[in-house]
Amino acid sequence: MEFLAANLAPIMFVGLIVFLLMGFPVAFSLGACGLFFGLVGIELGVLPASLLQALPLRIFGIMRNDTLLAIPFFTLMGLILERSGMAEDLLDTIGQLFGPIRGGLAFAVIFVGALLAATTGVVAASVISMGLISLPIMLRYGYDRRVASGVIAASGTLAQIIPPSLVLIILADQLGKSVGDMYKGAFVPGFLLTAFYTLYVVGIAIFRPKWVPALPLEARSIREDNGKSGLRSLAILTLVCTAVAIYFGQHYAQVLSYFKGESIASVPTDETIVVALSAGVGLAFVAAVLSKVLKLGLLSRIAERVTFVLIPPLALIFLVLGTIFLGIATPTEGGAMGAMGAFLMAAARGRISMKLMSQALTSTTKLSCFVVFILIGSTVFSLSFQGVDGPRWVEHLLTGLPGGQLGFLIFVNLLIFILAFFLDFFELSFIVVPLLAPVAEKLGIDLIWFGVLLGVNMQTSFMHPPFGFALFYLRSVAPLSDYIDRLTGKKVERVTTGQIYWGAVPFVLIQIVMVGLIIAFPGIVSSGLDKKEVYDMDKVQREMEANMPPPAELTVPDAADAASEPASAASSAASAPATADDDPMKALEEAMKREKK
């Protein structure tokens, strides 16, 4: 019994793993493990009998957590957009734009995946949409099945790290940090990962061109009357809008100073990027509307099509992320505006219906309930785990690793990478992150940076063969048997599960490289964050001890001096006026006066 009482924390952790390996649902495994070991601890006298009385207060605290309200809002926004046909329009238009070059359809999938990630934040919606729309087209024109399936699955998982990501909301809540700061920190890594995916496809187009052929001429449907592509007009519009965005970004501080009536020396980088992009996009939209309404003929068909298809999702991105980055709205308020904006976009396209709303609301309710149940289970587990000093056991276990911060980060990322084979990001966020956060803070690691790092690593949980959820989503929409293409009339071979798995491997490696880059170059994340001065109290104490005089310099008064000192002290005390230090009441009154001032 003494051994059991002394080692209840590691036994409890092993018990949770046993519960999970037995196949019980994660939420119930967490709750059952917490209650069982809580009762065992009470019987052994390790825990007070009143410990579990705190459980209702903790559950009510979950219900009052405003941050978690952002989850159903962003989920509803993504599902409405996915069912309104926005992804189909985007893939068709961007596919026509990049079609003439090798790998053009793969570039279109990556670009649209990043755009959907910045508007939906839901991996399942992105992967299923692109799998249904783009996979048949890529197979029709001879794309390698491994490349096609890997690009679709990986692009869909960008919703994990590009704001407004549900993962970042959960991580911010578990780390006790602002969701807005987490979004700002993940802004650059998310799009840098998109660039790496693009470079991978560029490499394939150079060294394996047959794997990613260009669209044939007959498949390029958006052309001018004279047969030209019209890309020159789009290129000129892009260059002009880019120049305007750069110029506006360079002078944004002066513009802000003019409107606020005060001198502003600098503006946060993320705010400048969002506002500058909005200026360039706004110019493109105005030019396209004037050209179409007044029939000026300024833009080609492809330029108008790209502008009108891209503007609505980009406007929605500004409505959500722009208001959050500018400090106008909280993430929860931004999610509410995004859901309303998605509803209006679907209504403007004439694609809103009771069936669509019913499906979207049902899926949103299921996901929200799933998250809350796991959170309640993790709360029960963490209450008992903290009661048996589990966090201290984990802290001693991890702080004793060789290598300090670097050793801790390597071990944690290996742990997350291995656990991601069996657990999804919700389970990892609720089980593992609360145990790692105190240790990271103890080692002096910035928790926003740490959260983004874990978010990139958890992204691999969707891509791991054989349990990656993105691979399951793609498998559900990929053809299981050979079929006849309705457009070309040719036989198209099926996509095997092995091809989907092998297609995901290079992108998992790219994500691992991204994790290494964030560790090697922390500025990738922290560049978008406001710098705050943090005081290391241990360092301050060491400096104070170093500046204290050594004991040898302290002088001991002689006996004669010691005898005369009380008399002189008494006379000086008698002659000195009363001060606040002599009267506690006066000291309290002076302190209250200073507080009022």
Coordinates of C-alpha atoms in Angstrom, one line a residue:
M1 CA 0.0 0.0 0.0
E2 CA 2.9 2.4 0.8
F3 CA 4.3 1.8 -2.7
L4 CA 0.9 2.4 -4.3
A5 CA 0.4 5.6 -2.3
A6 CA 3.9 6.9 -3.1
N7 CA 3.7 6.2 -6.9
L8 CA 0.0 6.9 -7.5
A9 CA 0.8 9.5 -10.2
P10 CA 2.8 7.3 -12.6
I11 CA 0.3 4.4 -12.0
M12 CA -2.5 6.7 -12.8
F13 CA -0.8 7.8 -16.1
V14 CA -0.2 4.2 -17.1
G15 CA -3.8 3.3 -16.2
L16 CA -5.0 6.0 -18.6
I17 CA -2.9 4.5 -21.4
V18 CA -4.3 1.0 -20.6
F19 CA -7.9 2.5 -20.8
L20 CA -7.1 4.0 -24.2
L21 CA -5.5 0.8 -25.6
M22 CA -8.6 -1.2 -24.6
G23 CA -10.5 0.9 -27.1
F24 CA -12.7 2.9 -24.8
P25 CA -13.8 6.4 -26.0
V26 CA -11.3 9.0 -24.9
A27 CA -13.8 11.2 -23.0
F28 CA -15.0 8.3 -21.0
S29 CA -11.5 6.9 -20.5
L30 CA -10.4 10.1 -19.0
G31 CA -13.4 10.5 -16.7
A32 CA -13.4 6.9 -15.5
C33 CA -9.6 6.9 -14.9
G34 CA -9.9 10.2 -12.9
L35 CA -12.8 9.0 -10.8
F36 CA -11.3 5.6 -10.1
F37 CA -7.9 6.8 -9.0
G38 CA -9.5 9.7 -7.1
L39 CA -11.5 7.2 -5.0
V40 CA -8.4 5.0 -4.6
G41 CA -6.4 8.1 -3.4
I42 CA -9.1 9.0 -0.9
E43 CA -9.2 5.4 0.4
L44 CA -5.4 5.4 0.8
G45 CA -5.4 8.8 2.5
V46 CA -3.4 10.5 -0.2
L47 CA -6.3 12.7 -1.3
P48 CA -8.7 14.6 0.9
A49 CA -12.3 13.4 0.8
S50 CA -13.5 16.8 -0.3
L51 CA -11.4 16.8 -3.4
L52 CA -14.1 15.7 -5.8
Q53 CA -16.5 18.4 -4.5
A54 CA -14.5 20.8 -6.6
L55 CA -15.5 18.9 -9.7
P56 CA -18.9 20.6 -10.3
L57 CA -17.3 24.1 -10.1
R58 CA -14.7 23.0 -12.7
I59 CA -17.4 21.8 -15.0
F60 CA -19.4 25.1 -14.6
G61 CA -16.1 26.9 -15.4
I62 CA -16.0 25.0 -18.7
M63 CA -19.5 26.1 -19.5
R64 CA -18.7 29.7 -18.8
N65 CA -15.5 29.7 -20.9
D66 CA -16.2 32.3 -23.7
T67 CA -13.1 31.2 -25.7
L68 CA -14.7 27.8 -26.4
L69 CA -17.7 29.5 -28.1
A70 CA -15.4 30.2 -31.1
I71 CA -15.4 26.5 -31.9
P72 CA -19.0 26.1 -33.0
F73 CA -18.9 29.5 -34.8
F74 CA -15.9 28.6 -36.9
T75 CA -17.2 25.1 -37.5
L76 CA -20.6 26.4 -38.7
M77 CA -18.8 29.0 -40.9
G78 CA -16.7 26.3 -42.6
L79 CA -19.5 23.8 -43.1
I80 CA -21.8 26.5 -44.7
L81 CA -19.0 27.5 -47.0
E82 CA -18.2 23.9 -47.9
R83 CA -21.8 23.1 -48.8
S84 CA -22.4 26.4 -50.6
G85 CA -20.1 25.5 -53.5
M86 CA -17.3 28.0 -52.8
A87 CA -14.6 25.3 -52.9
E88 CA -15.9 24.0 -56.2
D89 CA -15.8 27.5 -57.8
L90 CA -12.3 28.2 -56.4
L91 CA -10.9 24.9 -57.6
D92 CA -12.4 25.3 -61.1
T93 CA -11.1 28.9 -61.5
I94 CA -7.7 28.4 -60.0
G95 CA -7.3 25.1 -61.9
Q96 CA -8.0 27.0 -65.1
L97 CA -5.5 29.7 -64.1
F98 CA -2.6 27.3 -63.3
G99 CA -3.6 24.6 -65.8
P100 CA -1.2 25.5 -68.6
I101 CA 1.9 24.7 -66.5
R102 CA 3.1 21.3 -65.2
G103 CA 1.7 20.6 -61.8
G104 CA -0.9 23.4 -62.3
L105 CA -3.7 21.4 -60.8
A106 CA -1.6 20.5 -57.8
F107 CA -0.7 24.2 -57.3
A108 CA -4.4 25.0 -57.5
V109 CA -5.2 22.4 -54.8
I110 CA -2.5 23.8 -52.5
F111 CA -3.6 27.4 -53.0
V112 CA -7.3 26.6 -52.5
G113 CA -6.4 24.4 -49.5
A114 CA -4.7 27.4 -47.9
L115 CA -7.6 29.7 -48.7
L116 CA -10.1 27.2 -47.4
A117 CA -8.0 26.8 -44.3
A118 CA -8.1 30.5 -43.7
T119 CA -11.9 30.6 -44.1
T120 CA -13.2 27.2 -42.8
G121 CA -10.7 26.0 -40.2
V122 CA -12.1 22.5 -40.5
V123 CA -9.9 19.7 -41.9
A124 CA -12.7 17.3 -42.8
A125 CA -14.6 19.9 -44.9
S126 CA -11.4 20.9 -46.8
V127 CA -10.2 17.3 -47.6
I128 CA -13.6 16.0 -48.6
S129 CA -14.4 19.0 -50.8
M130 CA -11.1 18.9 -52.7
G131 CA -11.2 15.1 -52.9
L132 CA -14.6 15.1 -54.5
I133 CA -13.9 18.0 -56.9
S134 CA -10.2 17.9 -57.8
L135 CA -9.2 14.2 -57.5
P136 CA -11.3 13.0 -60.5
I137 CA -9.9 15.9 -62.6
M138 CA -6.3 15.0 -61.6
L139 CA -6.9 11.4 -62.4
R140 CA -8.6 12.3 -65.7
Y141 CA -5.5 14.1 -67.0
G142 CA -2.9 11.6 -65.9
Y143 CA -1.6 12.7 -62.5
D144 CA 0.3 10.2 -60.4
R145 CA -2.1 8.8 -57.8
R146 CA 0.4 9.2 -55.0
V147 CA 1.1 12.8 -55.8
A148 CA -2.6 13.6 -56.3
S149 CA -3.8 12.0 -53.0
G150 CA -0.9 13.4 -51.0
V151 CA -1.4 16.9 -52.2
I152 CA -5.1 16.8 -51.5
A153 CA -4.7 15.3 -48.0
A154 CA -1.8 17.6 -47.0
S155 CA -3.5 20.8 -48.3
G156 CA -6.6 19.9 -46.3
T157 CA -4.6 19.7 -43.1
L158 CA -3.4 23.3 -43.5
A159 CA -6.7 24.1 -41.7
Q160 CA -4.8 22.8 -38.6
I161 CA -2.3 25.6 -38.4
I162 CA -3.6 28.5 -40.6
P163 CA -5.9 30.7 -38.5
P164 CA -8.8 30.4 -37.7
S165 CA -7.8 26.9 -36.7
L166 CA -9.8 25.0 -34.1
V167 CA -6.5 23.4 -32.9
L168 CA -5.1 26.9 -32.0
I169 CA -8.3 27.7 -30.1
I170 CA -8.0 24.6 -28.0
L171 CA -4.2 25.1 -27.5
A172 CA -4.7 28.7 -26.4
D173 CA -7.3 27.6 -23.9
Q174 CA -5.1 24.8 -22.5
L175 CA -2.0 27.0 -22.3
G176 CA -4.0 29.9 -20.7
K177 CA -3.0 32.3 -23.5
S178 CA -4.9 34.6 -25.9
V179 CA -6.4 33.0 -29.0
G180 CA -5.5 36.2 -30.9
D181 CA -1.9 35.9 -29.9
M182 CA -1.9 32.3 -30.9
Y183 CA -3.4 33.2 -34.3
K184 CA -0.7 35.9 -34.8
G185 CA 2.1 33.5 -33.9
A186 CA 0.8 30.9 -36.4
F187 CA 0.3 33.3 -39.3
V188 CA 3.8 33.0 -40.8
P189 CA 4.4 29.3 -40.1
G190 CA 1.1 28.3 -41.7
F191 CA 1.9 30.1 -45.0
L192 CA 5.5 29.0 -44.9
L193 CA 4.4 25.4 -44.8
T194 CA 2.2 26.2 -47.8
A195 CA 5.3 27.4 -49.6
F196 CA 7.1 24.2 -48.8
Y197 CA 4.3 22.1 -50.3
T198 CA 4.5 24.3 -53.4
L199 CA 8.3 23.8 -53.6
Y200 CA 7.8 20.0 -53.4
V201 CA 5.4 20.1 -56.4
V202 CA 7.8 22.3 -58.3
G203 CA 10.5 19.7 -57.7
I204 CA 8.3 16.9 -59.0
A205 CA 7.4 19.0 -62.1
I206 CA 11.1 19.4 -62.8
F207 CA 12.4 15.9 -62.1
R208 CA 9.2 13.8 -62.7
P209 CA 7.2 15.9 -65.3
K210 CA 5.1 12.9 -66.3
W211 CA 3.6 12.7 -62.8
V212 CA 2.1 16.2 -63.0
P213 CA 1.2 17.0 -66.6
A214 CA -0.3 20.3 -67.7
L215 CA -3.9 20.6 -68.8
P216 CA -4.5 19.9 -72.5
L217 CA -5.6 22.8 -74.6
E218 CA -9.2 21.5 -74.9
A219 CA -9.6 21.5 -71.2
R220 CA -8.9 25.2 -70.8
S221 CA -12.4 26.6 -71.0
I222 CA -11.9 30.2 -69.9
R223 CA -10.5 32.0 -73.0
E224 CA -10.9 35.2 -74.9
D225 CA -12.9 35.4 -78.2
N226 CA -9.7 35.5 -80.1
G227 CA -8.5 32.3 -78.4
K228 CA -5.9 34.0 -76.1
S229 CA -5.7 33.1 -72.5
G230 CA -6.1 36.6 -71.1
L231 CA -3.4 36.1 -68.5
R232 CA -1.6 39.4 -69.5
S233 CA -4.5 41.4 -68.1
L234 CA -4.5 39.3 -64.9
A235 CA -0.7 39.8 -64.5
I236 CA -1.0 43.5 -64.9
L237 CA -3.8 43.7 -62.4
T238 CA -1.8 41.6 -59.9
L239 CA 1.3 43.7 -60.3
V240 CA -0.6 47.0 -59.8
C241 CA -2.5 45.7 -56.8
T242 CA 0.7 44.3 -55.3
A243 CA 2.5 47.6 -55.7
V244 CA -0.5 49.4 -54.1
A245 CA -0.5 47.0 -51.2
I246 CA 3.3 47.3 -50.6
Y247 CA 3.1 51.1 -50.8
F248 CA 0.2 51.2 -48.4
G249 CA 1.9 48.9 -46.0
Q250 CA 5.0 51.0 -46.0
H251 CA 3.0 54.2 -45.2
Y252 CA 0.4 52.6 -43.0
A253 CA 1.8 54.1 -39.8
Q254 CA 1.4 57.7 -41.3
V255 CA -2.1 56.9 -42.4
L256 CA -3.0 55.6 -39.0
S257 CA -1.4 58.7 -37.4
Y258 CA -3.5 61.0 -39.6
F259 CA -6.8 59.4 -38.7
K260 CA -6.0 59.0 -35.0
G261 CA -4.6 62.5 -34.6
E262 CA -1.4 61.3 -32.8
S263 CA 2.0 60.3 -33.9
I264 CA 2.4 56.5 -34.3
A265 CA 6.0 55.4 -34.9
S266 CA 5.4 51.7 -35.8
V267 CA 2.6 49.2 -36.3
P268 CA 2.6 45.5 -35.6
T269 CA 3.7 43.4 -38.6
D270 CA 0.6 41.2 -38.7
E271 CA -1.8 44.3 -38.6
T272 CA 0.2 45.9 -41.4
I273 CA 0.1 42.7 -43.6
V274 CA -3.7 42.3 -43.1
V275 CA -4.5 46.0 -43.9
A276 CA -2.1 46.2 -46.9
L277 CA -3.6 43.0 -48.4
S278 CA -7.0 44.4 -47.9
A279 CA -6.1 47.6 -49.8
G280 CA -4.7 45.6 -52.7
V281 CA -7.7 43.3 -52.8
G282 CA -10.1 46.2 -52.6
L283 CA -8.5 47.9 -55.6
A284 CA -8.8 44.7 -57.6
F285 CA -12.5 44.4 -56.7
V286 CA -13.2 48.0 -57.6
A287 CA -11.4 47.7 -61.0
A288 CA -13.3 44.4 -61.8
V289 CA -16.7 46.0 -60.8
L290 CA -16.1 49.1 -62.9
S291 CA -14.9 47.1 -65.9
K292 CA -18.0 44.9 -65.8
V293 CA -20.7 47.5 -65.0
L294 CA -19.4 50.2 -67.3
K295 CA -18.3 47.6 -69.9
L296 CA -14.9 49.2 -70.2
G297 CA -13.2 46.0 -71.2
L298 CA -10.3 46.7 -68.8
L299 CA -10.0 43.0 -67.7
S300 CA -10.0 39.7 -69.6
R301 CA -12.5 37.0 -68.7
I302 CA -10.0 35.0 -66.6
A303 CA -9.0 38.2 -64.7
E304 CA -12.7 39.0 -64.0
R305 CA -13.4 35.4 -63.0
V306 CA -10.4 35.1 -60.7
T307 CA -11.3 38.5 -59.1
F308 CA -15.0 37.7 -58.4
V309 CA -14.3 34.2 -57.2
L310 CA -11.4 35.2 -54.9
I311 CA -12.8 38.4 -53.4
P312 CA -15.6 36.8 -51.3
P313 CA -13.4 34.4 -49.3
L314 CA -10.7 37.0 -49.0
A315 CA -13.3 39.5 -47.7
L316 CA -14.4 36.8 -45.2
I317 CA -10.8 36.3 -44.1
F318 CA -10.4 40.0 -43.4
L319 CA -13.8 40.0 -41.6
V320 CA -12.6 37.3 -39.3
L321 CA -8.8 37.5 -39.0
G322 CA -8.5 41.2 -39.8
T323 CA -10.9 42.2 -37.0
I324 CA -9.0 39.9 -34.6
F325 CA -5.5 41.1 -35.5
L326 CA -6.6 44.8 -35.5
G327 CA -8.1 44.3 -32.0
I328 CA -11.6 45.2 -33.1
A329 CA -13.1 41.8 -32.2
T330 CA -12.3 38.9 -29.9
P331 CA -11.9 35.5 -31.6
T332 CA -15.4 34.5 -30.4
E333 CA -16.9 37.7 -32.0
G334 CA -14.8 37.1 -35.1
G335 CA -16.2 33.6 -35.4
A336 CA -19.8 34.9 -35.0
M337 CA -19.2 37.5 -37.8
G338 CA -17.6 34.8 -39.9
A339 CA -20.6 32.5 -39.6
M340 CA -22.9 35.3 -40.5
G341 CA -20.7 36.3 -43.4
A342 CA -20.7 32.7 -44.7
F343 CA -24.5 32.6 -44.4
L344 CA -24.7 35.8 -46.5
M345 CA -22.3 34.5 -49.1
A346 CA -24.3 31.3 -49.5
A347 CA -27.5 33.3 -49.7
A348 CA -26.0 35.7 -52.4
R349 CA -25.1 32.6 -54.5
G350 CA -28.7 31.3 -54.1
R351 CA -27.4 28.1 -52.5
I352 CA -28.9 28.5 -49.0
S353 CA -31.6 26.1 -48.0
M354 CA -33.2 24.5 -45.0
K355 CA -31.4 21.2 -45.8
L356 CA -28.0 22.9 -46.0
M357 CA -28.6 24.7 -42.7
S358 CA -29.9 21.5 -41.0
Q359 CA -26.8 19.5 -42.1
A360 CA -24.4 22.3 -41.0
L361 CA -26.1 22.8 -37.6
T362 CA -26.2 19.1 -36.9
S363 CA -22.5 18.6 -37.8
T364 CA -21.6 21.6 -35.7
T365 CA -23.5 20.4 -32.7
K366 CA -21.9 16.9 -32.9
L367 CA -18.4 18.4 -33.1
S368 CA -19.0 20.8 -30.3
C369 CA -20.4 18.1 -28.0
F370 CA -17.4 15.9 -28.9
V371 CA -15.0 18.7 -27.8
V372 CA -16.9 19.5 -24.6
F373 CA -17.2 15.8 -23.5
I374 CA -13.4 15.3 -24.0
L375 CA -12.8 18.6 -22.0
I376 CA -15.0 17.4 -19.1
G377 CA -13.3 14.0 -19.1
S378 CA -9.9 15.7 -19.1
T379 CA -11.0 18.0 -16.3
V380 CA -11.9 15.0 -14.1
F381 CA -8.6 13.3 -14.9
S382 CA -6.6 16.5 -14.2
L383 CA -8.3 17.1 -10.9
S384 CA -7.3 13.7 -9.5
F385 CA -3.9 13.9 -11.2
Q386 CA -3.1 17.2 -9.6
G387 CA -4.3 15.9 -6.2
V388 CA -1.7 13.1 -6.4
D389 CA 1.1 15.6 -7.4
G390 CA 1.1 14.4 -10.9
P391 CA 2.3 17.7 -12.4
R392 CA 5.3 17.7 -10.1
W393 CA 6.1 14.1 -11.1
V394 CA 6.0 15.1 -14.8
E395 CA 8.0 18.2 -14.1
H396 CA 10.8 16.3 -12.4
L397 CA 10.7 13.7 -15.1
L398 CA 11.0 16.2 -18.0
T399 CA 13.3 18.8 -16.4
G400 CA 15.8 16.1 -15.6
L401 CA 16.3 15.4 -19.3
P402 CA 19.8 16.2 -20.7
G403 CA 20.1 19.2 -22.9
G404 CA 17.9 21.7 -21.1
Q405 CA 15.4 23.4 -23.3
L406 CA 16.6 21.7 -26.5
G407 CA 16.5 18.3 -24.9
F408 CA 13.0 19.0 -23.6
L409 CA 11.8 20.2 -27.0
I410 CA 13.2 17.2 -28.9
F411 CA 11.7 14.7 -26.4
V412 CA 8.3 16.4 -26.4
N413 CA 8.1 16.6 -30.2
L414 CA 9.1 12.9 -30.5
L415 CA 6.4 12.1 -27.9
I416 CA 3.7 14.1 -29.8
F417 CA 4.8 12.6 -33.1
I418 CA 4.5 9.0 -31.8
L419 CA 1.2 9.6 -29.9
A420 CA -0.2 11.2 -33.1
F421 CA -0.3 7.7 -34.6
F422 CA -3.0 6.8 -32.2
L423 CA -4.6 10.0 -30.9
D424 CA -6.1 13.0 -32.8
F425 CA -5.3 16.6 -32.1
F426 CA -8.3 17.1 -29.7
E427 CA -7.1 14.2 -27.5
L428 CA -3.5 15.3 -27.6
S429 CA -4.5 18.9 -26.7
F430 CA -6.6 17.8 -23.7
I431 CA -4.4 15.0 -22.3
V432 CA -0.8 15.9 -23.1
V433 CA -0.6 19.7 -23.4
P434 CA -1.7 20.5 -19.8
L435 CA 1.1 18.2 -18.5
L436 CA 3.7 19.8 -20.8
A437 CA 2.8 23.5 -20.4
P438 CA 4.0 24.0 -16.7
V439 CA 7.3 22.3 -17.5
A440 CA 7.8 24.5 -20.6
E441 CA 7.1 27.6 -18.6
K442 CA 9.5 26.5 -15.9
L443 CA 12.2 26.1 -18.5
G444 CA 11.6 29.7 -19.8
I445 CA 9.9 28.7 -23.0
D446 CA 7.3 31.2 -24.4
L447 CA 4.0 29.4 -24.4
I448 CA 2.7 31.1 -27.6
W449 CA 5.7 29.8 -29.4
F450 CA 5.4 26.4 -27.8
G451 CA 1.7 26.2 -28.7
V452 CA 2.4 27.0 -32.4
L453 CA 5.2 24.4 -32.4
L454 CA 2.9 21.7 -31.0
G455 CA 0.2 22.8 -33.5
V456 CA 2.5 22.1 -36.4
N457 CA 3.6 18.8 -34.9
M458 CA -0.1 17.8 -34.2
Q459 CA -0.8 18.4 -37.9
T460 CA 1.0 15.2 -38.6
S461 CA -1.7 13.4 -36.7
F462 CA -4.0 13.9 -39.7
M463 CA -1.4 12.5 -42.1
H464 CA 0.1 9.5 -40.3
P465 CA -0.3 6.3 -42.1
P466 CA -2.3 4.2 -41.2
F467 CA -4.4 6.1 -38.8
G468 CA -4.4 9.7 -40.2
F469 CA -7.9 11.1 -40.3
A470 CA -7.2 13.1 -43.5
L471 CA -6.3 9.8 -45.2
F472 CA -9.6 8.3 -44.0
Y473 CA -11.5 11.3 -45.3
L474 CA -9.8 11.0 -48.7
R475 CA -10.3 7.2 -48.8
S476 CA -14.1 7.8 -48.3
V477 CA -14.3 9.9 -51.5
A478 CA -11.6 8.3 -53.7
P479 CA -12.7 5.7 -56.2
L480 CA -12.6 2.1 -54.9
S481 CA -12.9 0.5 -58.3
D482 CA -12.1 1.3 -61.9
Y483 CA -14.6 3.5 -63.6
I484 CA -15.3 5.2 -67.0
D485 CA -14.7 9.0 -67.0
R486 CA -17.9 10.7 -68.0
L487 CA -16.1 13.5 -70.0
T488 CA -13.4 11.6 -71.9
G489 CA -15.1 8.1 -71.9
K490 CA -11.7 6.5 -71.0
K491 CA -11.2 3.9 -68.2
V492 CA -9.7 5.4 -65.0
E493 CA -8.0 3.0 -62.6
R494 CA -9.0 3.1 -58.9
V495 CA -7.0 4.7 -56.1
T496 CA -5.6 2.1 -53.7
T497 CA -5.2 2.7 -49.9
G498 CA -1.4 2.1 -50.3
Q499 CA -1.1 4.9 -52.9
I500 CA -2.9 7.3 -50.5
Y501 CA -0.5 6.3 -47.6
W502 CA 2.7 6.6 -49.7
G503 CA 1.5 9.9 -51.1
A504 CA 1.2 11.3 -47.5
V505 CA 4.7 10.3 -46.5
P506 CA 6.6 13.2 -48.2
F507 CA 4.3 15.8 -46.7
V508 CA 4.7 14.3 -43.2
L509 CA 8.5 14.7 -43.7
I510 CA 7.9 18.3 -44.8
Q511 CA 6.0 18.9 -41.6
I512 CA 8.8 17.4 -39.5
V513 CA 11.3 19.7 -41.3
M514 CA 9.0 22.6 -40.4
V515 CA 9.1 21.6 -36.7
G516 CA 12.9 21.6 -36.9
L517 CA 12.9 25.1 -38.5
I518 CA 10.7 26.6 -35.8
I519 CA 13.0 25.2 -33.1
A520 CA 16.1 26.4 -35.0
F521 CA 14.7 29.8 -35.9
P522 CA 12.2 30.8 -33.2
G523 CA 11.6 34.2 -34.9
I524 CA 9.4 32.4 -37.4
V525 CA 6.7 32.4 -34.7
S526 CA 7.7 35.3 -32.4
S527 CA 8.1 37.8 -35.3
G528 CA 4.4 38.5 -35.3
L529 CA 4.1 38.8 -31.5
D530 CA 4.3 42.0 -29.5
K531 CA 7.5 41.9 -27.5
K532 CA 7.0 42.0 -23.8
E533 CA 9.8 42.3 -21.2
V534 CA 9.8 39.2 -19.0
Y535 CA 11.7 39.2 -15.7
D536 CA 13.4 36.0 -14.6
M537 CA 13.1 36.1 -10.8
D538 CA 15.8 33.4 -10.3
K539 CA 18.2 35.5 -12.3
V540 CA 17.2 38.7 -10.3
Q541 CA 17.8 36.8 -7.1
R542 CA 21.3 35.6 -8.2
E543 CA 22.2 39.1 -9.2
M544 CA 21.2 40.5 -5.8
E545 CA 23.2 37.8 -4.0
A546 CA 26.2 38.6 -6.2
N547 CA 26.0 42.3 -5.4
M548 CA 25.7 41.8 -1.6
P549 CA 29.0 42.5 0.3
P550 CA 30.8 39.5 1.6
P551 CA 30.6 38.6 5.2
A552 CA 34.2 39.7 5.8
E553 CA 33.2 43.3 5.1
L554 CA 30.6 43.4 7.9
T555 CA 32.1 45.0 11.1
V556 CA 31.1 44.1 14.6
P557 CA 31.0 47.0 17.1
D558 CA 33.2 47.0 20.2
A559 CA 31.8 46.5 23.6
A560 CA 32.2 50.2 24.5
D561 CA 30.4 51.2 21.3
A562 CA 27.7 48.6 22.0
A563 CA 27.2 50.0 25.5
S564 CA 26.9 53.6 24.3
E565 CA 24.8 52.8 21.3
P566 CA 21.5 52.1 23.2
A567 CA 21.8 55.4 25.1
S568 CA 22.4 57.4 21.9
A569 CA 19.7 55.5 20.1
A570 CA 17.2 56.2 23.0
S571 CA 18.1 59.9 23.0
S572 CA 17.8 60.2 19.3
A573 CA 14.5 58.3 19.4
A574 CA 13.2 60.7 22.1
S575 CA 14.2 63.8 20.2
A576 CA 13.1 62.6 16.7
P577 CA 9.5 63.3 15.7
A578 CA 7.1 60.4 15.2
T579 CA 7.0 59.0 11.7
A580 CA 4.8 56.6 9.8
D581 CA 7.2 53.8 10.5
D582 CA 6.7 54.2 14.2
D583 CA 2.8 54.1 14.0
P584 CA 1.3 51.3 12.0
M585 CA -2.0 53.2 11.7
K586 CA -0.3 56.3 10.2
A587 CA 1.6 54.0 7.8
L588 CA -1.7 52.5 6.7
E589 CA -3.3 55.9 6.1
E590 CA -0.3 57.1 4.1
A591 CA -0.4 54.0 2.0
M592 CA -4.2 54.5 1.3
K593 CA -3.5 58.1 0.3
R594 CA -0.8 57.0 -2.2
E595 CA -3.2 54.4 -3.6
K596 CA -5.9 57.0 -4.2
K597 CA -3.4 59.3 -5.9

